[in-house]
Coordinates of C-alpha atoms and ligand atoms in Angstrom, one line a residue:
M9 CA -29.5 17.8 16.2
S10 CA -29.2 13.4 16.0
R11 CA -26.3 12.0 16.6
L12 CA -24.6 10.9 12.9
V13 CA -22.5 7.8 12.9
V14 CA -20.7 7.2 9.8
V15 CA -19.6 3.6 8.7
S16 CA -16.8 2.8 6.0
N17 CA -14.7 0.4 4.8
R18 CA -12.0 3.4 5.3
V19 CA -11.5 5.8 8.3
A20 CA -9.5 9.2 7.7
I21 CA -7.9 8.6 11.3
P22 CA -7.0 11.8 12.6
G23 CA -3.7 12.9 11.6
D24 CA -4.1 11.3 7.8
T25 CA -2.1 12.8 6.2
R26 CA -4.0 13.2 2.8
P27 CA -7.5 13.2 3.6
G28 CA -9.8 12.9 0.3
G29 CA -12.6 15.1 -0.5
L30 CA -15.0 13.2 1.1
A31 CA -13.5 12.4 4.3
V32 CA -12.9 16.3 4.7
G33 CA -16.7 16.5 3.8
L34 CA -17.9 13.5 6.6
L35 CA -15.7 15.5 9.1
A36 CA -17.7 18.6 8.9
A37 CA -20.6 16.8 9.4
L38 CA -19.0 15.3 12.8
K39 CA -17.9 17.5 13.9
E40 CA -20.7 20.0 13.5
R41 CA -22.8 16.5 15.2
G42 CA -20.5 14.9 17.3
G43 CA -20.3 11.7 15.4
L44 CA -18.9 7.8 15.5
W45 CA -16.9 6.9 12.9
F46 CA -16.6 3.4 12.0
G47 CA -14.7 0.9 9.9
W48 CA -11.7 -1.7 9.4
S49 CA -8.5 0.3 11.1
G50 CA -6.6 -1.4 6.8
K51 CA -4.9 -3.9 8.6
A52 CA -4.7 -7.6 7.9
T53 CA -3.5 -9.1 11.5
R54 CA -2.6 -12.3 12.4
D55 CA -4.8 -12.7 15.3
A56 CA -8.6 -13.2 15.5
S57 CA -10.8 -10.2 13.4
G58 CA -12.6 -8.0 16.0
T59 CA -10.3 -5.9 18.1
L60 CA -11.7 -2.6 18.2
H61 CA -9.3 0.1 18.4
E62 CA -10.2 3.8 20.3
Q63 CA -9.9 7.5 19.5
V64 CA -11.4 11.0 20.7
E65 CA -10.6 13.7 19.1
G66 CA -13.1 16.5 20.1
D67 CA -16.3 16.0 19.4
I68 CA -15.3 12.5 17.1
R69 CA -15.0 9.0 18.4
Y70 CA -13.4 7.0 16.1
V71 CA -13.8 3.0 16.1
T72 CA -11.6 0.9 14.1
M73 CA -12.1 -2.9 13.9
D74 CA -9.0 -4.9 13.0
L75 CA -9.4 -8.1 10.6
D76 CA -7.6 -11.5 10.2
K77 CA -5.4 -12.0 6.7
H78 CA -8.3 -14.8 5.9
D79 CA -10.8 -12.1 6.7
V80 CA -9.6 -9.5 4.1
D81 CA -8.4 -11.6 1.4
G82 CA -12.2 -12.9 1.3
Y83 CA -14.0 -9.0 2.5
Y84 CA -11.8 -6.9 0.3
N85 CA -8.9 -8.7 -2.1
G86 CA -11.5 -11.7 -2.3
F87 CA -15.4 -10.2 -2.9
A88 CA -15.3 -6.5 -2.8
N89 CA -12.9 -5.9 -5.5
R90 CA -12.8 -9.3 -7.4
T91 CA -16.5 -9.9 -7.8
L92 CA -18.7 -6.3 -7.0
W93 CA -15.8 -3.7 -7.9
P94 CA -15.7 -5.0 -11.6
L95 CA -19.0 -6.3 -11.8
L96 CA -20.3 -2.5 -10.4
H97 CA -18.1 -0.6 -12.8
F98 CA -19.9 -2.9 -15.9
R99 CA -17.0 -5.6 -16.5
L100 CA -18.2 -9.0 -16.4
D101 CA -15.1 -9.8 -17.9
L102 CA -12.8 -9.3 -14.7
V103 CA -15.8 -11.2 -12.3
D104 CA -14.6 -13.6 -10.4
Y105 CA -17.5 -15.4 -8.4
D106 CA -16.3 -17.5 -5.7
R107 CA -18.2 -18.9 -2.5
G108 CA -15.7 -18.8 0.0
T109 CA -15.0 -14.6 -0.6
R110 CA -19.0 -14.7 -0.7
E111 CA -19.8 -15.8 2.6
T112 CA -16.2 -14.3 4.0
Y113 CA -17.5 -11.6 2.8
H114 CA -21.5 -11.3 4.4
R115 CA -19.3 -12.9 8.2
V116 CA -17.1 -9.6 8.2
N117 CA -20.6 -7.9 7.2
E118 CA -21.9 -10.1 10.2
L119 CA -18.9 -8.6 12.2
F120 CA -19.0 -4.8 11.7
A121 CA -23.1 -5.5 12.8
S122 CA -22.1 -7.4 16.1
K123 CA -19.4 -4.7 16.9
L124 CA -21.8 -1.8 15.8
A125 CA -24.7 -2.2 17.5
P126 CA -24.1 -2.2 21.1
L127 CA -22.4 1.8 20.5
L128 CA -25.4 3.1 18.5
R129 CA -28.3 5.2 20.6
E130 CA -32.0 5.3 19.2
D131 CA -31.5 8.7 18.2
D132 CA -28.8 8.4 16.1
I133 CA -28.4 8.6 12.5
V134 CA -26.5 6.3 10.5
W135 CA -24.9 6.7 7.1
I136 CA -23.3 3.8 5.4
H137 CA -20.8 3.7 2.4
D138 CA -20.5 2.0 -0.3
Y139 CA -19.7 -1.5 -1.7
H140 CA -18.7 -2.9 0.5
L141 CA -20.5 -2.6 3.5
I142 CA -24.1 -3.0 0.6
P143 CA -25.5 -5.6 3.5
L144 CA -24.9 -4.0 7.0
A145 CA -28.2 -2.3 7.2
A146 CA -30.2 -5.4 7.0
M147 CA -28.0 -6.7 9.9
L148 CA -27.9 -4.0 11.6
R149 CA -32.0 -4.4 11.7
E150 CA -31.3 -8.0 12.9
R151 CA -29.7 -6.9 16.2
G152 CA -32.2 -5.0 16.9
I153 CA -32.2 -1.0 16.0
G154 CA -34.7 0.6 14.7
C155 CA -32.4 4.0 14.0
R156 CA -32.4 5.9 11.1
I157 CA -30.2 4.4 8.7
G158 CA -29.4 5.3 4.9
F159 CA -27.2 4.4 2.5
F160 CA -24.3 5.7 -0.6
L161 CA -23.3 3.8 -3.0
H162 CA -20.1 5.6 -4.2
V163 CA -19.8 3.4 -7.1
P164 CA -22.1 3.1 -10.5
M165 CA -25.0 0.6 -10.1
P166 CA -25.4 -1.1 -13.3
S167 CA -28.5 -2.2 -15.1
A168 CA -30.0 -5.3 -13.2
D169 CA -29.1 -7.8 -16.6
L170 CA -25.9 -7.3 -15.3
L171 CA -26.7 -7.9 -11.5
Q172 CA -28.5 -10.9 -12.5
A173 CA -25.2 -12.3 -13.8
M174 CA -23.8 -12.9 -10.3
P175 CA -24.6 -15.7 -8.0
D176 CA -27.2 -14.9 -5.5
H177 CA -27.3 -11.4 -6.0
L178 CA -30.7 -10.7 -5.1
R179 CA -29.4 -11.5 -1.2
L180 CA -26.8 -9.2 -1.5
F181 CA -29.0 -6.2 -2.9
S182 CA -32.6 -7.2 -1.0
S183 CA -31.0 -6.1 2.1
L184 CA -30.9 -2.8 0.8
Y185 CA -34.1 -2.9 1.9
A186 CA -33.2 -2.1 5.4
C187 CA -32.6 1.2 4.5
D188 CA -34.4 4.6 5.1
L189 CA -32.7 6.0 2.4
V190 CA -30.2 4.8 -0.5
G191 CA -28.3 7.2 -2.6
F192 CA -26.6 7.2 -5.8
Q193 CA -24.3 9.3 -7.5
T194 CA -27.1 9.7 -10.7
Q195 CA -30.4 9.7 -11.5
R196 CA -29.5 6.6 -14.0
D197 CA -28.2 4.6 -10.9
A198 CA -30.6 5.4 -8.7
D199 CA -33.0 4.1 -11.8
R200 CA -31.1 1.7 -12.5
F201 CA -31.3 0.1 -9.3
Q202 CA -35.7 0.8 -8.7
T203 CA -35.7 -0.7 -12.2
Y204 CA -33.9 -3.4 -11.3
L205 CA -35.9 -3.8 -7.3
R206 CA -39.1 -4.2 -10.0
L207 CA -37.6 -6.8 -12.1
F208 CA -35.5 -9.2 -9.6
G209 CA -36.3 -7.9 -6.5
G210 CA -40.1 -8.4 -6.1
G211 CA -41.1 -4.4 -4.7
R212 CA -43.2 -1.7 -6.3
V213 CA -41.9 1.9 -7.7
L214 CA -44.9 3.8 -6.2
G215 CA -43.1 7.1 -7.6
D216 CA -41.0 10.0 -7.0
G217 CA -38.4 8.0 -5.5
Q218 CA -40.1 5.9 -3.6
L219 CA -40.2 2.4 -2.9
E220 CA -41.9 -0.7 -1.3
A221 CA -39.9 -3.6 -0.7
P222 CA -42.0 -7.0 -1.1
D223 CA -43.1 -7.2 3.0
G224 CA -44.7 -3.8 2.5
R225 CA -41.1 -1.3 4.0
R226 CA -41.3 2.0 2.4
F227 CA -37.9 3.8 1.6
R228 CA -36.6 5.9 -1.3
A229 CA -33.7 6.0 -3.5
A230 CA -32.4 8.6 -4.5
A231 CA -29.4 10.5 -6.8
F232 CA -26.9 12.6 -4.4
P233 CA -23.8 13.4 -7.2
I234 CA -21.0 14.1 -4.6
G235 CA -19.3 17.2 -4.8
I236 CA -16.1 18.8 -3.4
D237 CA -14.8 21.3 -0.9
T238 CA -14.4 23.8 -4.0
E239 CA -13.4 26.8 -2.3
R240 CA -11.0 25.1 0.3
I241 CA -9.5 23.2 -3.0
A242 CA -9.1 26.5 -5.2
Q243 CA -7.1 28.4 -2.5
Q244 CA -5.1 25.2 -1.6
A245 CA -4.3 25.2 -5.6
K246 CA -3.5 29.4 -6.1
A247 CA -1.0 28.7 -3.0
A248 CA -0.1 25.2 -4.0
V249 CA 2.1 27.4 -6.7
G250 CA 4.4 27.8 -4.1
K251 CA 6.0 24.8 -3.6
T252 CA 8.8 22.9 -4.5
A253 CA 7.3 20.7 -6.3
V254 CA 4.6 22.1 -7.9
K255 CA 8.0 24.6 -9.0
D256 CA 10.3 22.1 -10.2
L257 CA 7.1 20.7 -12.8
R258 CA 6.9 24.0 -14.0
G259 CA 10.3 24.5 -15.0
S260 CA 11.3 21.2 -15.7
L261 CA 8.4 21.6 -18.9
R262 CA 10.4 24.5 -20.7
D263 CA 7.8 26.3 -21.9
R264 CA 6.1 23.7 -23.1
Q265 CA 1.9 23.3 -21.7
L266 CA 1.1 20.2 -19.9
A267 CA -1.4 17.4 -19.5
I268 CA -2.5 15.8 -16.9
G269 CA -4.1 12.6 -15.3
V270 CA -3.9 12.0 -11.4
D271 CA -5.6 7.8 -11.4
R272 CA -5.7 5.1 -9.0
L273 CA -4.1 2.4 -11.0
D274 CA -7.5 1.0 -11.6
Y275 CA -8.6 -0.7 -14.8
S276 CA -12.0 1.2 -14.7
K277 CA -10.1 4.5 -15.1
G278 CA -9.4 3.6 -18.7
L279 CA -5.6 4.3 -18.7
P280 CA -4.7 1.7 -21.4
E281 CA -7.1 3.4 -23.7
R282 CA -5.9 7.2 -22.7
F283 CA -2.1 6.1 -23.0
L284 CA -3.0 5.1 -26.5
G285 CA -5.5 7.4 -27.0
F286 CA -2.4 10.4 -26.3
E287 CA -0.3 8.2 -28.9
R288 CA -2.8 8.5 -31.5
Y289 CA -2.7 12.4 -30.6
L290 CA 1.4 12.5 -31.3
E291 CA 0.1 10.8 -34.8
R292 CA -2.6 12.8 -35.9
H293 CA -1.3 16.0 -34.4
P294 CA 2.8 16.5 -35.8
D295 CA 2.0 20.2 -35.5
Q296 CA 2.2 19.5 -32.3
H297 CA 4.7 17.7 -31.9
G298 CA 7.4 18.7 -29.0
S299 CA 4.6 21.2 -27.7
L300 CA 2.7 19.3 -25.3
T301 CA 3.7 17.1 -22.0
Y302 CA 1.7 14.6 -20.4
L303 CA 1.5 13.3 -16.7
Q304 CA -0.1 10.7 -15.6
I305 CA -0.3 9.9 -11.7
A306 CA -1.6 6.9 -11.0
P307 CA -0.6 5.4 -7.7
V308 CA -0.3 1.8 -7.0
S309 CA -4.0 0.4 -5.6
R310 CA -5.2 -3.4 -4.5
G311 CA -2.2 -4.1 -5.2
D312 CA -2.8 -7.8 -4.1
V313 CA -5.4 -8.0 -6.4
T314 CA -4.1 -9.8 -10.0
E315 CA -5.9 -7.6 -12.1
Y316 CA -4.4 -4.6 -10.6
R317 CA -0.9 -6.4 -10.8
Q318 CA -1.9 -7.3 -14.6
L319 CA -2.8 -3.7 -15.3
R320 CA 0.8 -2.4 -13.9
S321 CA 2.5 -4.1 -16.4
Q322 CA 0.4 -4.0 -19.2
L323 CA 0.6 0.0 -18.4
E324 CA 4.6 0.1 -18.3
Q325 CA 4.8 -1.1 -21.9
I326 CA 2.6 0.8 -23.5
A327 CA 4.3 3.9 -21.6
G328 CA 7.9 2.3 -23.1
H329 CA 6.4 1.4 -26.4
I330 CA 4.9 5.0 -27.1
N331 CA 8.1 7.3 -25.7
G332 CA 10.5 4.7 -27.9
G333 CA 8.7 5.2 -30.2
H334 CA 8.6 9.4 -30.6
A335 CA 10.8 10.8 -27.5
G336 CA 13.8 12.6 -28.1
P337 CA 16.8 13.6 -26.6
D338 CA 15.6 16.7 -25.1
W339 CA 12.1 15.5 -25.1
T340 CA 9.5 12.4 -23.0
P341 CA 5.9 12.7 -24.1
L342 CA 4.7 10.2 -21.6
R343 CA 5.9 10.9 -17.7
Y344 CA 4.2 7.8 -15.8
V345 CA 4.7 8.3 -12.2
N346 CA 3.5 5.6 -9.2
Q347 CA 4.8 7.8 -6.5
N348 CA 1.8 9.4 -4.6
F349 CA 1.4 13.0 -3.7
T350 CA 0.0 14.9 -1.7
H351 CA -3.8 16.3 -2.0
A352 CA -2.5 19.9 -1.9
T353 CA 0.3 19.4 -4.7
L354 CA -2.0 17.9 -6.4
T355 CA -4.3 20.9 -6.7
G356 CA -1.2 23.0 -7.7
F357 CA 0.2 20.1 -10.7
Y358 CA -3.3 20.8 -11.8
R359 CA -3.4 24.4 -11.9
S360 CA -0.3 23.4 -14.1
A361 CA -2.0 21.8 -16.3
A362 CA -3.0 23.2 -19.4
V363 CA -4.9 20.2 -20.3
G364 CA -6.8 17.8 -18.0
L365 CA -7.3 14.1 -18.5
V366 CA -10.0 12.2 -17.1
T367 CA -10.8 9.0 -19.5
P368 CA -12.6 6.2 -17.4
L369 CA -14.6 3.6 -19.0
R370 CA -17.0 3.2 -15.9
D371 CA -16.9 5.8 -12.6
G372 CA -19.9 6.7 -10.6
M373 CA -18.5 10.5 -9.9
N374 CA -15.1 10.8 -10.5
L375 CA -13.9 13.9 -7.9
V376 CA -10.5 14.9 -9.8
A377 CA -12.2 15.7 -13.0
K378 CA -13.7 18.0 -10.2
E379 CA -10.9 19.2 -8.4
Y380 CA -9.1 19.8 -11.9
V381 CA -11.3 22.4 -12.6
A382 CA -11.6 23.8 -9.0
S383 CA -8.0 24.0 -9.3
Q384 CA -7.5 26.4 -12.3
D385 CA -6.4 30.5 -12.8
P386 CA -9.4 32.2 -13.6
D387 CA -7.0 34.0 -15.9
N388 CA -6.0 31.5 -18.0
P389 CA -7.9 28.0 -16.9
G390 CA -6.9 25.1 -18.3
V391 CA -9.3 22.2 -20.1
L392 CA -10.9 19.3 -18.9
V393 CA -11.5 16.7 -21.8
L394 CA -13.4 14.3 -19.1
S395 CA -15.0 10.7 -20.9
L396 CA -18.9 10.9 -21.8
L397 CA -19.2 7.2 -19.1
A398 CA -18.0 9.4 -15.5
G399 CA -21.0 10.5 -13.7
A400 CA -19.4 13.7 -12.9
A401 CA -20.1 14.2 -17.1
D402 CA -23.9 14.6 -16.8
E403 CA -22.7 18.3 -14.3
L404 CA -19.8 19.1 -16.3
K405 CA -21.5 19.9 -20.0
Q406 CA -19.0 22.1 -20.4
A407 CA -15.5 20.2 -20.9
L408 CA -14.3 18.4 -24.4
L409 CA -17.0 14.9 -23.3
V410 CA -14.8 12.3 -25.3
N411 CA -16.2 8.6 -25.5
P412 CA -12.9 6.8 -23.8
H413 CA -13.2 4.1 -26.3
D414 CA -12.6 6.0 -29.5
L415 CA -9.1 6.9 -29.6
D416 CA -9.5 9.3 -32.4
G417 CA -11.7 10.7 -30.7
V418 CA -9.2 11.2 -27.2
A419 CA -6.4 12.5 -30.0
D420 CA -8.2 15.0 -31.4
A421 CA -9.8 16.6 -28.1
I422 CA -6.6 16.9 -26.8
A423 CA -5.7 19.3 -29.3
T424 CA -8.3 20.7 -28.8
A425 CA -7.8 21.4 -26.0
A426 CA -4.0 22.1 -26.5
T427 CA -4.9 25.0 -28.9
M428 CA -8.3 26.4 -27.1
P429 CA -8.5 30.4 -27.2
L430 CA -8.8 31.9 -23.8
K431 CA -12.2 33.4 -24.6
R432 CA -14.1 29.8 -24.4
R433 CA -12.0 28.4 -21.9
Q434 CA -12.8 31.2 -19.5
E435 CA -16.8 30.6 -20.7
R436 CA -16.5 27.0 -20.4
W437 CA -14.2 27.0 -16.9
N438 CA -17.1 29.6 -15.3
A439 CA -19.9 27.4 -16.4
M440 CA -18.5 24.4 -14.7
M441 CA -17.4 26.4 -11.5
E442 CA -20.4 28.2 -10.8
H443 CA -21.2 24.9 -11.0
L444 CA -19.5 23.1 -8.7
R445 CA -19.5 26.2 -6.0
R446 CA -23.6 25.5 -5.6
H447 CA -23.1 22.2 -5.8
D448 CA -20.1 21.5 -3.2
I449 CA -19.5 19.0 -1.0
N450 CA -21.5 20.4 2.2
H451 CA -24.5 20.6 0.3
W452 CA -23.9 16.7 -1.1
R453 CA -24.0 15.7 2.9
Q454 CA -26.9 18.2 3.9
S455 CA -28.9 17.4 1.3
F456 CA -28.8 13.6 2.2
L457 CA -29.1 13.9 5.9
Q458 CA -32.1 16.5 5.5
E459 CA -33.8 13.5 3.4
L460 CA -32.8 10.6 5.7
E461 CA -34.1 12.8 8.3
A462 CA -37.0 13.8 7.3
Ligands
G6P507 C1 -13.6 4.1 -4.6 C2 -14.3 3.4 -3.6 C3 -13.9 3.9 -2.3 C4 -12.8 3.1 -2.1 C5 -11.5 4.1 -2.2 C6 -9.7 4.0 -3.0 O1 -13.1 5.8 -4.8 O2 -15.8 4.2 -3.7 O3 -14.7 3.5 -1.4 O4 -12.0 3.5 -0.9 O5 -11.6 3.9 -4.0 O6 -9.5 2.6 -2.7 P1 -9.3 1.9 -1.5 O7 -9.8 -0.4 -1.8 O8 -8.2 1.5 -1.4 O9 -10.1 1.8 -0.2

């Protein structure tokens, strides 16, 4: 088996107390084959960019690279998170076009390539992750790297018409031609990429995911919907109900039902709309008044980016408005919390919630939806209210699917979820759980790597 080299903006280095699902899945692959994980150190230093740090744990070598403040601003806060992130989430209204940050993004990708290339061996298999590193494969090829290279986009791939709105889009997206395999979350994402290639990229679609770049180079683009570590999460959730934080939460509800949302504080997650949908629920379903408390956990994310700071104040305002209008002396309908919790604690919270609210305006997949389902008690499962606009909706068809822009629809789905009879809840949950067991995180990375090596 070839050595696996994972490249991503963030690296889950050992000792990280909250490795996410992705980290767990990739670590399993790295352990199995031995490997290297390369990425940004997460720090903005004062020194020049490019200093490497190395750590070895068993068969895995972690190499991270520092970036100076100017590079972090242009590459991460700037082009990745103020241009690409909104563009890829269909938000042209929020996209900031700036030549300066774009050039920094390309230069930082060059820096990744120049530091990574000398560490690579001929028979390595390289797996690059996400929108921060789109041009990297092409830059590695320019340095003579001939090994297998795969790329996986964790976020949505919008239509060619949206991509066209970004100046210099072809320079960026045509760099993916250097890969052997480009993976997307859903078939629709893969299809949109093919259409883009055909319309603007001068490429040919040969069928069955086979694509041909203008220079005749062939590669594949296909869907590999990411999964979770289903069994581990189910066990974790069962054990987590003994944790103090989970017991405290349960005790504080005083027999009321719980609805839960857990999202990074990000405009793609549809939090203002969700809050307003909850308010609509309180208004439209007075019979349920006082019987359900909604806990929204939203750890602050990308706080150096203006749009994220604005969202934070907007949510504070809406949350205050809802509670001001609907709370009683002994009941607060909406608990809005920016604090972060360990992954294990969150699974205990999910298991305590009769309703899971996952209503992004756009999402590549959304793993919270899957984790909420996997965390449920089989004897008394909760109900997932899921946005049609999340990749997860293509798989979790037994959730209550809603359009997150339709506040009445969200309101009624909350009411339906909160009162659904046990038998129907179990039927829906069993069907989703079976899917999650078969398509877990190991299935995801094995199918991607098998195809990349084929
Ligand atoms: C999304 C992206 C990831 C990113 C994560 C957290 O899930 O697809 O690449 O790591 O958000 O965002 P952050 O900016 O904190 O890395």
